[in-house]
Each structure stands twice: as C-alpha cells, then as structure tokens.
JSON list of C-alpha atoms in Angstrom, two decimals:
[
{"chain": "A", "resi": 1486, "resn": "UNK", "atom": "CA", "xyz": [32.40, 29.95, -34.62]},
{"chain": "A", "resi": 1487, "resn": "UNK", "atom": "CA", "xyz": [36.01, 29.26, -35.01]},
{"chain": "A", "resi": 1488, "resn": "UNK", "atom": "CA", "xyz": [36.52, 25.81, -36.83]},
{"chain": "A", "resi": 1489, "resn": "UNK", "atom": "CA", "xyz": [39.55, 23.86, -35.56]},
{"chain": "A", "resi": 1490, "resn": "UNK", "atom": "CA", "xyz": [42.53, 23.29, -37.97]},
{"chain": "A", "resi": 1491, "resn": "UNK", "atom": "CA", "xyz": [42.46, 20.23, -39.91]},
{"chain": "A", "resi": 1492, "resn": "UNK", "atom": "CA", "xyz": [45.32, 18.80, -37.38]},
{"chain": "A", "resi": 1493, "resn": "UNK", "atom": "CA", "xyz": [43.39, 19.47, -34.39]},
{"chain": "A", "resi": 1494, "resn": "UNK", "atom": "CA", "xyz": [40.89, 17.26, -32.69]},
{"chain": "A", "resi": 1495, "resn": "UNK", "atom": "CA", "xyz": [38.41, 18.41, -30.41]},
{"chain": "A", "resi": 1496, "resn": "UNK", "atom": "CA", "xyz": [39.93, 15.92, -27.65]},
{"chain": "A", "resi": 1497, "resn": "UNK", "atom": "CA", "xyz": [39.78, 12.49, -26.58]},
{"chain": "A", "resi": 1498, "resn": "UNK", "atom": "CA", "xyz": [37.26, 11.15, -23.71]},
{"chain": "A", "resi": 1499, "resn": "UNK", "atom": "CA", "xyz": [38.32, 8.14, -21.82]},
{"chain": "A", "resi": 1500, "resn": "UNK", "atom": "CA", "xyz": [35.50, 6.24, -19.64]},
{"chain": "A", "resi": 1501, "resn": "UNK", "atom": "CA", "xyz": [36.27, 4.06, -16.52]},
{"chain": "A", "resi": 1502, "resn": "UNK", "atom": "CA", "xyz": [34.49, 2.88, -13.68]},
{"chain": "A", "resi": 1503, "resn": "UNK", "atom": "CA", "xyz": [35.69, 1.09, -10.16]},
{"chain": "A", "resi": 1504, "resn": "UNK", "atom": "CA", "xyz": [37.15, 2.24, -6.71]},
{"chain": "A", "resi": 1505, "resn": "UNK", "atom": "CA", "xyz": [37.40, 5.86, -6.51]},
{"chain": "A", "resi": 1506, "resn": "UNK", "atom": "CA", "xyz": [39.82, 7.75, -7.01]},
{"chain": "A", "resi": 1507, "resn": "UNK", "atom": "CA", "xyz": [42.09, 4.80, -8.02]},
{"chain": "A", "resi": 1508, "resn": "UNK", "atom": "CA", "xyz": [40.25, 4.08, -11.23]},
{"chain": "A", "resi": 1509, "resn": "UNK", "atom": "CA", "xyz": [40.42, 7.82, -12.45]},
{"chain": "A", "resi": 1510, "resn": "UNK", "atom": "CA", "xyz": [44.36, 7.77, -11.56]},
{"chain": "A", "resi": 1511, "resn": "UNK", "atom": "CA", "xyz": [44.43, 4.72, -13.58]},
{"chain": "A", "resi": 1512, "resn": "UNK", "atom": "CA", "xyz": [43.10, 5.94, -16.64]},
{"chain": "A", "resi": 1513, "resn": "UNK", "atom": "CA", "xyz": [45.32, 9.02, -16.51]},
{"chain": "A", "resi": 1514, "resn": "UNK", "atom": "CA", "xyz": [48.12, 6.86, -16.06]},
{"chain": "A", "resi": 1515, "resn": "UNK", "atom": "CA", "xyz": [47.22, 4.27, -18.93]},
{"chain": "A", "resi": 1516, "resn": "UNK", "atom": "CA", "xyz": [46.59, 7.20, -21.30]},
{"chain": "A", "resi": 1517, "resn": "UNK", "atom": "CA", "xyz": [50.07, 8.49, -20.46]},
{"chain": "A", "resi": 1518, "resn": "UNK", "atom": "CA", "xyz": [51.80, 4.97, -20.81]},
{"chain": "A", "resi": 1519, "resn": "UNK", "atom": "CA", "xyz": [49.70, 3.18, -23.86]},
{"chain": "A", "resi": 1520, "resn": "UNK", "atom": "CA", "xyz": [48.02, 5.99, -25.74]},
{"chain": "A", "resi": 1521, "resn": "UNK", "atom": "CA", "xyz": [50.16, 8.63, -26.49]},
{"chain": "A", "resi": 1522, "resn": "UNK", "atom": "CA", "xyz": [53.18, 6.54, -27.27]},
{"chain": "A", "resi": 1523, "resn": "UNK", "atom": "CA", "xyz": [51.22, 4.51, -29.85]},
{"chain": "A", "resi": 1524, "resn": "UNK", "atom": "CA", "xyz": [49.78, 7.29, -32.13]},
{"chain": "A", "resi": 1525, "resn": "UNK", "atom": "CA", "xyz": [50.85, 10.69, -33.41]},
{"chain": "A", "resi": 1526, "resn": "UNK", "atom": "CA", "xyz": [48.36, 12.57, -31.06]},
{"chain": "A", "resi": 1527, "resn": "UNK", "atom": "CA", "xyz": [49.46, 14.55, -28.23]},
{"chain": "A", "resi": 1528, "resn": "UNK", "atom": "CA", "xyz": [47.85, 17.30, -25.79]},
{"chain": "A", "resi": 1529, "resn": "UNK", "atom": "CA", "xyz": [47.23, 20.63, -26.61]},
{"chain": "A", "resi": 1530, "resn": "UNK", "atom": "CA", "xyz": [46.57, 23.68, -24.64]},
{"chain": "A", "resi": 1531, "resn": "UNK", "atom": "CA", "xyz": [43.15, 23.78, -23.21]},
{"chain": "A", "resi": 1532, "resn": "UNK", "atom": "CA", "xyz": [41.26, 22.27, -20.19]},
{"chain": "A", "resi": 1533, "resn": "UNK", "atom": "CA", "xyz": [41.22, 18.58, -19.27]},
{"chain": "A", "resi": 1534, "resn": "UNK", "atom": "CA", "xyz": [37.90, 17.65, -17.84]},
{"chain": "A", "resi": 1535, "resn": "UNK", "atom": "CA", "xyz": [36.53, 14.82, -15.46]},
{"chain": "A", "resi": 1536, "resn": "UNK", "atom": "CA", "xyz": [32.74, 14.19, -15.04]},
{"chain": "A", "resi": 1537, "resn": "UNK", "atom": "CA", "xyz": [31.69, 11.82, -12.37]},
{"chain": "A", "resi": 1538, "resn": "UNK", "atom": "CA", "xyz": [28.68, 9.84, -14.10]},
{"chain": "A", "resi": 1539, "resn": "UNK", "atom": "CA", "xyz": [27.75, 7.68, -11.41]},
{"chain": "A", "resi": 1540, "resn": "UNK", "atom": "CA", "xyz": [28.89, 7.28, -8.04]},
{"chain": "A", "resi": 1541, "resn": "UNK", "atom": "CA", "xyz": [28.34, 5.57, -4.74]},
{"chain": "A", "resi": 1542, "resn": "UNK", "atom": "CA", "xyz": [26.74, 7.48, -2.14]},
{"chain": "A", "resi": 1543, "resn": "UNK", "atom": "CA", "xyz": [30.10, 7.40, 0.07]},
{"chain": "A", "resi": 1544, "resn": "UNK", "atom": "CA", "xyz": [32.35, 8.02, -3.22]},
{"chain": "A", "resi": 1545, "resn": "UNK", "atom": "CA", "xyz": [33.98, 4.52, -2.82]},
{"chain": "A", "resi": 1546, "resn": "UNK", "atom": "CA", "xyz": [33.20, 3.79, -6.39]},
{"chain": "A", "resi": 1547, "resn": "UNK", "atom": "CA", "xyz": [32.60, 5.79, -9.48]},
{"chain": "A", "resi": 1548, "resn": "UNK", "atom": "CA", "xyz": [32.04, 5.86, -13.26]},
{"chain": "A", "resi": 1549, "resn": "UNK", "atom": "CA", "xyz": [33.99, 8.82, -14.71]},
{"chain": "A", "resi": 1550, "resn": "UNK", "atom": "CA", "xyz": [34.94, 9.96, -17.98]},
{"chain": "A", "resi": 1551, "resn": "UNK", "atom": "CA", "xyz": [38.05, 12.04, -18.79]},
{"chain": "A", "resi": 1552, "resn": "UNK", "atom": "CA", "xyz": [38.40, 14.18, -21.37]},
{"chain": "A", "resi": 1553, "resn": "UNK", "atom": "CA", "xyz": [41.74, 15.84, -22.71]},
{"chain": "A", "resi": 1554, "resn": "UNK", "atom": "CA", "xyz": [42.06, 18.19, -25.59]},
{"chain": "A", "resi": 1555, "resn": "UNK", "atom": "CA", "xyz": [44.25, 16.79, -28.18]},
{"chain": "A", "resi": 1556, "resn": "UNK", "atom": "CA", "xyz": [46.30, 17.59, -31.67]},
{"chain": "A", "resi": 1557, "resn": "UNK", "atom": "CA", "xyz": [48.09, 15.71, -34.20]},
{"chain": "A", "resi": 1558, "resn": "UNK", "atom": "CA", "xyz": [51.87, 15.72, -33.03]},
{"chain": "A", "resi": 1559, "resn": "UNK", "atom": "CA", "xyz": [54.84, 16.49, -35.64]}
]
C-alpha cells in the first residue's frame, strides 16, 4: 500500500442534514466559499463522494456526508 506524501490529506468529510437536495447543495457551496479560501488546503485529483446516511422515504429530507480529496496548496 502506498502512503500519501506528507503534504497530502486523504480528504475531508462534511456532514449535513435537511431538505434534500438543497442541504447537500448548500454544503458544497459553503465548502467552496468558506473552507477553501480560509486555509492552505485545496482539492486534489480523485473522486468526491456523497453518502446518504439517512433519508425520508420520499427523499424530501436526508442526512448526507460529502467527502472531498484534498492536498496542501502552495
């Protein structure tokens, strides 16, 4: 198994709950607007993943986890 370089993070998970898909869209937007500009980490190549942890039967609300691959920026 290869180890990630010291400046690479495996990623970051952000969890959200609420009306679906609006809550998931909001966590994407807040990550782009607040998380990235305020620290040295940035997206790296690799898959981003969404897990629906709980949901209403009609998918009107859900608890989701967004995982983004990240690495230390310049």
